[in-house]
């Protein structure tokens, strides 16, 4: 419990362990990067291996051999974006979403209540309420509808969490909600206020965090921060690039995740104290320096840029491992280097 409450008062960066693994890393390697919390994807785990199997195996933490913190998303963001973009067949109404997985053709239902049940079976420490996430660039009327539904669903999630499981008090788990309102700071503020009146352990900035020019939506993010209590989780979902994390932290957010860190590592884009290093560039072929001279990760302590370049070019899996270890170590140092006490 004490550990989880650190999420309200310190900065954390969570890599994405989408299906219960951070790609190319063992759990031991993951820990050695300084990672203390991970985020897993409820939708992927719902489809495979399924929440009942995970529960029978003792939960995702036992399966992974992970004693750190696990946050699950609600599954809504992926389902709704797949349905909205017509990549998956499905429908959305007042009760949630029904959809068909193209992987094995099964039909699933995601409601506020079932989303909580699935996250409980996965064995998450920090749960997220189902929210009505839509496309970017919404007309105000549609953004308003999304806010109304998000608030209703958040209330249903909390009621179900308390009635079925005894809430935070009995489970020791935290329940966070998602603030919607698209690009309208007034709607963001209203959504935040109403969610605060229901009461959650954390408030996550949902929807799109960058605009069409890839700039952080600072006005909207500030409108949310200005209306939520300080002693809560303030999660900027999907943020982001190192400079965006610093900016979001400056205005009051303390929890972050992005797929960029691990995905970029796999594509040879490495973050360093001297800026970005593209390890696949031919200029790296004879570079005997480590990826980052100021980094003591397994990659930088033992290998040169030239060796990593050679292994990447030859598709060696260990190159992906070393690049991921480096990028995650860099991010964890960045996050812990922020002032120890949150604003
Ligand atoms: Zn390194």
GROMACS .gro file of C-alpha atoms and ligand atoms in nm:
model
  344
    1UNK     CA    1   0.000   0.000   0.000
    2UNK     CA    2   0.278   0.238   0.097
    3UNK     CA    3   0.459   0.155  -0.222
    4UNK     CA    4   0.155   0.235  -0.431
    5UNK     CA    5   0.105   0.567  -0.257
    6UNK     CA    6   0.450   0.667  -0.384
    7UNK     CA    7   0.274   0.697  -0.720
    8UNK     CA    8   0.100   1.005  -0.581
    9UNK     CA    9   0.413   1.182  -0.463
   10UNK     CA   10   0.702   1.088  -0.687
   11UNK     CA   11   0.778   1.080  -1.058
   12UNK     CA   12   0.745   0.749  -1.241
   13UNK     CA   13   0.801   0.639  -1.598
   14UNK     CA   14   0.625   0.316  -1.699
   15UNK     CA   15   0.741   0.121  -2.004
   16UNK     CA   16   0.472  -0.065  -2.194
   17UNK     CA   17   0.463  -0.435  -2.119
   18UNK     CA   18   0.181  -0.469  -2.369
   19UNK     CA   19   0.120  -0.842  -2.340
   20UNK     CA   20   0.290  -0.888  -2.006
   21UNK     CA   21   0.645  -0.844  -2.131
   22UNK     CA   22   0.863  -0.551  -2.232
   23UNK     CA   23   0.976  -0.669  -2.571
   24UNK     CA   24   1.326  -0.822  -2.579
   25UNK     CA   25   1.382  -0.790  -2.202
   26UNK     CA   26   1.371  -1.046  -1.926
   27UNK     CA   27   1.209  -0.929  -1.603
   28UNK     CA   28   1.556  -0.919  -1.443
   29UNK     CA   29   1.688  -0.693  -1.719
   30UNK     CA   30   1.379  -0.475  -1.685
   31UNK     CA   31   1.444  -0.426  -1.313
   32UNK     CA   32   1.808  -0.342  -1.378
   33UNK     CA   33   1.704  -0.042  -1.589
   34UNK     CA   34   1.562   0.113  -1.270
   35UNK     CA   35   1.202   0.049  -1.376
   36UNK     CA   36   0.961   0.023  -1.083
   37UNK     CA   37   0.625   0.030  -1.259
   38UNK     CA   38   0.494  -0.104  -1.590
   39UNK     CA   39   0.173  -0.063  -1.786
   40UNK     CA   40   0.006  -0.362  -1.948
   41UNK     CA   41  -0.262  -0.365  -2.214
   42UNK     CA   42  -0.600  -0.495  -2.099
   43UNK     CA   43  -0.733  -0.549  -2.451
   44UNK     CA   44  -0.441  -0.765  -2.562
   45UNK     CA   45  -0.450  -0.968  -2.240
   46UNK     CA   46  -0.830  -1.004  -2.269
   47UNK     CA   47  -0.789  -1.168  -2.609
   48UNK     CA   48  -0.482  -1.372  -2.524
   49UNK     CA   49  -0.437  -1.556  -2.295
   50UNK     CA   50  -0.763  -1.424  -2.142
   51UNK     CA   51  -0.828  -1.298  -1.789
   52UNK     CA   52  -0.946  -1.636  -1.654
   53UNK     CA   53  -0.618  -1.805  -1.747
   54UNK     CA   54  -0.415  -1.518  -1.600
   55UNK     CA   55  -0.615  -1.542  -1.278
   56UNK     CA   56  -0.566  -1.921  -1.260
   57UNK     CA   57  -0.191  -1.868  -1.300
   58UNK     CA   58  -0.189  -1.629  -1.006
   59UNK     CA   59  -0.201  -1.297  -1.193
   60UNK     CA   60   0.030  -1.118  -1.433
   61UNK     CA   61   0.286  -1.032  -1.164
   62UNK     CA   62   0.335  -1.395  -1.070
   63UNK     CA   63   0.350  -1.495  -1.436
   64UNK     CA   64   0.619  -1.235  -1.504
   65UNK     CA   65   0.808  -1.284  -1.179
   66UNK     CA   66   0.765  -0.908  -1.134
   67UNK     CA   67   0.747  -0.760  -0.785
   68UNK     CA   68   0.711  -0.401  -0.904
   69UNK     CA   69   0.394  -0.206  -0.975
   70UNK     CA   70   0.151  -0.297  -1.255
   71UNK     CA   71  -0.096  -0.048  -1.401
   72UNK     CA   72  -0.355  -0.175  -1.646
   73UNK     CA   73  -0.534   0.048  -1.892
   74UNK     CA   74  -0.909  -0.003  -1.922
   75UNK     CA   75  -0.886  -0.144  -2.274
   76UNK     CA   76  -1.113   0.132  -2.401
   77UNK     CA   77  -0.857   0.345  -2.584
   78UNK     CA   78  -0.754   0.060  -2.817
   79UNK     CA   79  -1.104  -0.082  -2.867
   80UNK     CA   80  -1.260   0.253  -2.947
   81UNK     CA   81  -0.983   0.365  -3.178
   82UNK     CA   82  -0.997   0.031  -3.363
   83UNK     CA   83  -1.377   0.056  -3.396
   84UNK     CA   84  -1.376   0.427  -3.489
   85UNK     CA   85  -1.113   0.370  -3.757
   86UNK     CA   86  -1.315   0.069  -3.882
   87UNK     CA   87  -1.013  -0.159  -3.843
   88UNK     CA   88  -1.224  -0.384  -3.620
   89UNK     CA   89  -1.592  -0.467  -3.643
   90UNK     CA   90  -1.781  -0.343  -3.342
   91UNK     CA   91  -2.033  -0.105  -3.194
   92UNK     CA   92  -2.033   0.144  -2.907
   93UNK     CA   93  -2.335   0.248  -2.701
   94UNK     CA   94  -2.426   0.374  -2.353
   95UNK     CA   95  -2.315   0.045  -2.203
   96UNK     CA   96  -1.971   0.012  -2.360
   97UNK     CA   97  -1.836  -0.164  -2.667
   98UNK     CA   98  -1.903  -0.493  -2.840
   99UNK     CA   99  -1.636  -0.605  -3.082
  100UNK     CA  100  -1.498  -0.895  -3.276
  101UNK     CA  101  -1.131  -0.980  -3.257
  102UNK     CA  102  -0.989  -1.043  -3.602
  103UNK     CA  103  -0.731  -1.276  -3.443
  104UNK     CA  104  -0.966  -1.567  -3.365
  105UNK     CA  105  -1.307  -1.421  -3.451
  106UNK     CA  106  -1.441  -1.424  -3.093
  107UNK     CA  107  -1.683  -1.155  -2.979
  108UNK     CA  108  -1.612  -0.955  -2.663
  109UNK     CA  109  -1.796  -0.699  -2.458
  110UNK     CA  110  -1.627  -0.420  -2.268
  111UNK     CA  111  -1.848  -0.239  -2.018
  112UNK     CA  112  -1.744  -0.027  -1.719
  113UNK     CA  113  -1.809  -0.326  -1.493
  114UNK     CA  114  -1.642  -0.590  -1.710
  115UNK     CA  115  -1.339  -0.366  -1.755
  116UNK     CA  116  -1.289  -0.361  -1.376
  117UNK     CA  117  -1.344  -0.740  -1.355
  118UNK     CA  118  -1.083  -0.803  -1.624
  119UNK     CA  119  -0.827  -0.574  -1.457
  120UNK     CA  120  -0.889  -0.748  -1.123
  121UNK     CA  121  -0.834  -1.090  -1.282
  122UNK     CA  122  -0.513  -0.969  -1.445
  123UNK     CA  123  -0.399  -0.876  -1.096
  124UNK     CA  124  -0.327  -0.509  -1.158
  125UNK     CA  125  -0.221  -0.273  -0.876
  126UNK     CA  126  -0.356   0.042  -1.038
  127UNK     CA  127  -0.680   0.019  -1.232
  128UNK     CA  128  -0.816   0.264  -1.487
  129UNK     CA  129  -1.187   0.333  -1.543
  130UNK     CA  130  -1.340   0.283  -1.887
  131UNK     CA  131  -1.368   0.616  -2.070
  132UNK     CA  132  -1.534   0.724  -2.392
  133UNK     CA  133  -1.230   0.799  -2.603
  134UNK     CA  134  -1.300   0.936  -2.951
  135UNK     CA  135  -1.106   1.075  -3.247
  136UNK     CA  136  -0.905   1.395  -3.231
  137UNK     CA  137  -1.050   1.725  -3.364
  138UNK     CA  138  -1.399   1.668  -3.219
  139UNK     CA  139  -1.678   1.923  -3.259
  140UNK     CA  140  -1.771   2.064  -2.921
  141UNK     CA  141  -2.105   1.883  -2.906
  142UNK     CA  142  -1.941   1.546  -2.958
  143UNK     CA  143  -1.667   1.627  -2.707
  144UNK     CA  144  -1.942   1.713  -2.458
  145UNK     CA  145  -2.111   1.376  -2.514
  146UNK     CA  146  -1.780   1.201  -2.459
  147UNK     CA  147  -1.732   1.391  -2.131
  148UNK     CA  148  -2.084   1.300  -2.006
  149UNK     CA  149  -2.037   0.934  -2.085
  150UNK     CA  150  -1.685   0.926  -1.940
  151UNK     CA  151  -1.815   1.064  -1.610
  152UNK     CA  152  -2.107   0.816  -1.601
  153UNK     CA  153  -1.879   0.523  -1.676
  154UNK     CA  154  -1.622   0.635  -1.417
  155UNK     CA  155  -1.898   0.637  -1.154
  156UNK     CA  156  -2.015   0.289  -1.262
  157UNK     CA  157  -1.656   0.160  -1.243
  158UNK     CA  158  -1.608   0.299  -0.894
  159UNK     CA  159  -1.944   0.164  -0.772
  160UNK     CA  160  -1.861  -0.181  -0.909
  161UNK     CA  161  -1.506  -0.175  -0.765
  162UNK     CA  162  -1.646  -0.091  -0.423
  163UNK     CA  163  -1.950  -0.320  -0.426
  164UNK     CA  164  -1.784  -0.628  -0.574
  165UNK     CA  165  -1.435  -0.600  -0.433
  166UNK     CA  166  -1.452  -0.364  -0.136
  167UNK     CA  167  -1.267  -0.083  -0.315
  168UNK     CA  168  -0.922   0.049  -0.231
  169UNK     CA  169  -0.970  -0.013   0.140
  170UNK     CA  170  -1.011  -0.388   0.106
  171UNK     CA  171  -0.799  -0.460  -0.201
  172UNK     CA  172  -0.513  -0.217  -0.142
  173UNK     CA  173  -0.534  -0.136  -0.514
  174UNK     CA  174  -0.573   0.214  -0.653
  175UNK     CA  175  -0.847   0.323  -0.892
  176UNK     CA  176  -0.775   0.604  -1.136
  177UNK     CA  177  -1.006   0.769  -1.388
  178UNK     CA  178  -0.960   0.934  -1.726
  179UNK     CA  179  -1.030   1.299  -1.801
  180UNK     CA  180  -1.171   1.364  -2.149
  181UNK     CA  181  -1.282   1.687  -2.319
  182UNK     CA  182  -1.081   1.686  -2.643
  183UNK     CA  183  -0.929   2.024  -2.733
  184UNK     CA  184  -1.162   2.230  -2.512
  185UNK     CA  185  -0.998   2.349  -2.190
  186UNK     CA  186  -1.339   2.439  -2.039
  187UNK     CA  187  -1.468   2.084  -2.100
  188UNK     CA  188  -1.145   1.936  -1.965
  189UNK     CA  189  -1.183   2.145  -1.649
  190UNK     CA  190  -1.548   2.044  -1.607
  191UNK     CA  191  -1.474   1.676  -1.658
  192UNK     CA  192  -1.191   1.695  -1.401
  193UNK     CA  193  -1.412   1.871  -1.144
  194UNK     CA  194  -1.694   1.619  -1.176
  195UNK     CA  195  -1.456   1.325  -1.150
  196UNK     CA  196  -1.297   1.481  -0.839
  197UNK     CA  197  -1.643   1.502  -0.683
  198UNK     CA  198  -1.683   1.124  -0.736
  199UNK     CA  199  -1.332   1.076  -0.592
  200UNK     CA  200  -1.044   0.871  -0.735
  201UNK     CA  201  -0.683   0.790  -0.646
  202UNK     CA  202  -0.564   0.941  -0.970
  203UNK     CA  203  -0.665   1.149  -1.271
  204UNK     CA  204  -0.527   1.055  -1.610
  205UNK     CA  205  -0.515   1.295  -1.901
  206UNK     CA  206  -0.688   1.096  -2.177
  207UNK     CA  207  -0.737   1.140  -2.549
  208UNK     CA  208  -0.471   1.306  -2.758
  209UNK     CA  209  -0.176   1.467  -2.580
  210UNK     CA  210  -0.020   1.625  -2.887
  211UNK     CA  211  -0.176   1.839  -3.159
  212UNK     CA  212  -0.136   1.802  -3.536
  213UNK     CA  213   0.208   1.966  -3.514
  214UNK     CA  214   0.312   1.711  -3.247
  215UNK     CA  215   0.312   1.984  -2.979
  216UNK     CA  216   0.186   1.901  -2.627
  217UNK     CA  217  -0.166   2.036  -2.565
  218UNK     CA  218  -0.052   2.247  -2.271
  219UNK     CA  219  -0.372   2.454  -2.229
  220UNK     CA  220  -0.588   2.142  -2.201
  221UNK     CA  221  -0.339   1.968  -1.973
  222UNK     CA  222  -0.319   2.275  -1.748
  223UNK     CA  223  -0.699   2.298  -1.730
  224UNK     CA  224  -0.705   1.945  -1.584
  225UNK     CA  225  -0.415   1.994  -1.341
  226UNK     CA  226  -0.574   2.314  -1.210
  227UNK     CA  227  -0.880   2.118  -1.098
  228UNK     CA  228  -0.743   1.803  -0.937
  229UNK     CA  229  -0.592   1.754  -0.591
  230UNK     CA  230  -0.211   1.745  -0.565
  231UNK     CA  231  -0.189   1.430  -0.353
  232UNK     CA  232  -0.313   1.205  -0.633
  233UNK     CA  233  -0.173   1.026  -0.936
  234UNK     CA  234  -0.148   1.277  -1.222
  235UNK     CA  235  -0.087   1.059  -1.523
  236UNK     CA  236  -0.007   1.211  -1.862
  237UNK     CA  237  -0.099   0.908  -2.071
  238UNK     CA  238   0.127   0.852  -2.370
  239UNK     CA  239   0.375   1.133  -2.284
  240UNK     CA  240   0.628   1.104  -2.441
  241UNK     CA  241   0.948   1.248  -2.576
  242UNK     CA  242   1.204   1.348  -2.306
  243UNK     CA  243   1.135   1.721  -2.359
  244UNK     CA  244   0.758   1.659  -2.336
  245UNK     CA  245   0.797   1.471  -2.007
  246UNK     CA  246   0.994   1.763  -1.863
  247UNK     CA  247   0.727   2.008  -1.981
  248UNK     CA  248   0.436   1.798  -1.845
  249UNK     CA  249   0.622   1.754  -1.514
  250UNK     CA  250   0.670   2.132  -1.496
  251UNK     CA  251   0.294   2.189  -1.505
  252UNK     CA  252   0.224   1.918  -1.246
  253UNK     CA  253   0.204   1.569  -1.400
  254UNK     CA  254   0.401   1.293  -1.230
  255UNK     CA  255   0.330   0.965  -1.414
  256UNK     CA  256   0.426   0.892  -1.774
  257UNK     CA  257   0.438   0.616  -2.033
  258UNK     CA  258   0.519   0.597  -2.400
  259UNK     CA  259   0.583   0.324  -2.653
  260UNK     CA  260   0.849   0.548  -2.810
  261UNK     CA  261   1.129   0.447  -2.574
  262UNK     CA  262   1.123   0.078  -2.652
  263UNK     CA  263   1.000   0.108  -3.013
  264UNK     CA  264   1.269   0.361  -3.101
  265UNK     CA  265   1.533   0.140  -2.939
  266UNK     CA  266   1.431  -0.147  -3.165
  267UNK     CA  267   1.463   0.083  -3.467
  268UNK     CA  268   1.807   0.205  -3.360
  269UNK     CA  269   1.711   0.550  -3.227
  270UNK     CA  270   1.884   0.593  -2.893
  271UNK     CA  271   1.840   0.873  -2.638
  272UNK     CA  272   2.163   1.000  -2.484
  273UNK     CA  273   2.286   1.288  -2.269
  274UNK     CA  274   2.428   1.436  -2.593
  275UNK     CA  275   2.106   1.401  -2.791
  276UNK     CA  276   1.975   1.131  -3.021
  277UNK     CA  277   2.213   0.870  -3.162
  278UNK     CA  278   2.103   0.681  -3.475
  279UNK     CA  279   2.294   0.357  -3.435
  280UNK     CA  280   2.210   0.229  -3.785
  281UNK     CA  281   2.384   0.524  -3.956
  282UNK     CA  282   2.699   0.429  -4.146
  283UNK     CA  283   2.894   0.685  -3.939
  284UNK     CA  284   2.861   0.443  -3.644
  285UNK     CA  285   3.049   0.160  -3.818
  286UNK     CA  286   3.388   0.261  -3.675
  287UNK     CA  287   3.272   0.455  -3.367
  288UNK     CA  288   3.441   0.298  -3.067
  289UNK     CA  289   3.266   0.516  -2.807
  290UNK     CA  290   2.981   0.374  -2.598
  291UNK     CA  291   2.628   0.482  -2.696
  292UNK     CA  292   2.637   0.735  -2.409
  293UNK     CA  293   2.955   0.810  -2.214
  294UNK     CA  294   2.746   0.922  -1.917
  295UNK     CA  295   2.548   0.597  -1.893
  296UNK     CA  296   2.642   0.289  -1.690
  297UNK     CA  297   2.387   0.048  -1.837
  298UNK     CA  298   2.491  -0.297  -1.957
  299UNK     CA  299   2.509  -0.173  -2.317
  300UNK     CA  300   2.722   0.136  -2.252
  301UNK     CA  301   2.949  -0.037  -1.996
  302UNK     CA  302   3.048  -0.320  -2.227
  303UNK     CA  303   3.002  -0.239  -2.593
  304UNK     CA  304   3.090   0.022  -2.853
  305UNK     CA  305   2.854   0.197  -3.092
  306UNK     CA  306   3.036   0.012  -3.372
  307UNK     CA  307   2.957  -0.328  -3.223
  308UNK     CA  308   2.591  -0.239  -3.165
  309UNK     CA  309   2.574  -0.101  -3.522
  310UNK     CA  310   2.717  -0.427  -3.657
  311UNK     CA  311   2.471  -0.640  -3.459
  312UNK     CA  312   2.172  -0.422  -3.554
  313UNK     CA  313   2.266  -0.444  -3.921
  314UNK     CA  314   2.278  -0.822  -3.890
  315UNK     CA  315   1.944  -0.850  -3.711
  316UNK     CA  316   2.090  -0.999  -3.391
  317UNK     CA  317   1.819  -1.013  -3.124
  318UNK     CA  318   2.068  -0.917  -2.853
  319UNK     CA  319   2.115  -0.579  -3.023
  320UNK     CA  320   1.746  -0.509  -2.964
  321UNK     CA  321   1.789  -0.613  -2.602
  322UNK     CA  322   2.091  -0.386  -2.546
  323UNK     CA  323   1.928  -0.089  -2.722
  324UNK     CA  324   1.611  -0.132  -2.514
  325UNK     CA  325   1.813  -0.159  -2.192
  326UNK     CA  326   1.995   0.163  -2.279
  327UNK     CA  327   1.687   0.368  -2.371
  328UNK     CA  328   1.493   0.258  -2.065
  329UNK     CA  329   1.789   0.328  -1.835
  330UNK     CA  330   1.815   0.676  -1.988
  331UNK     CA  331   1.444   0.744  -1.927
  332UNK     CA  332   1.450   0.615  -1.570
  333UNK     CA  333   1.747   0.842  -1.492
  334UNK     CA  334   1.570   1.135  -1.655
  335UNK     CA  335   1.259   1.078  -1.443
  336UNK     CA  336   1.447   1.027  -1.117
  337UNK     CA  337   1.656   1.335  -1.191
  338UNK     CA  338   1.347   1.554  -1.163
  339UNK     CA  339   1.306   1.720  -0.825
  340UNK     CA  340   1.235   1.444  -0.573
  341UNK     CA  341   0.920   1.608  -0.446
  342UNK     CA  342   0.642   1.666  -0.694
  343UNK     CA  343   0.501   2.017  -0.748
  344LIG    ZN1  344   2.342   0.309  -2.170
   0.00000   0.00000   0.00000
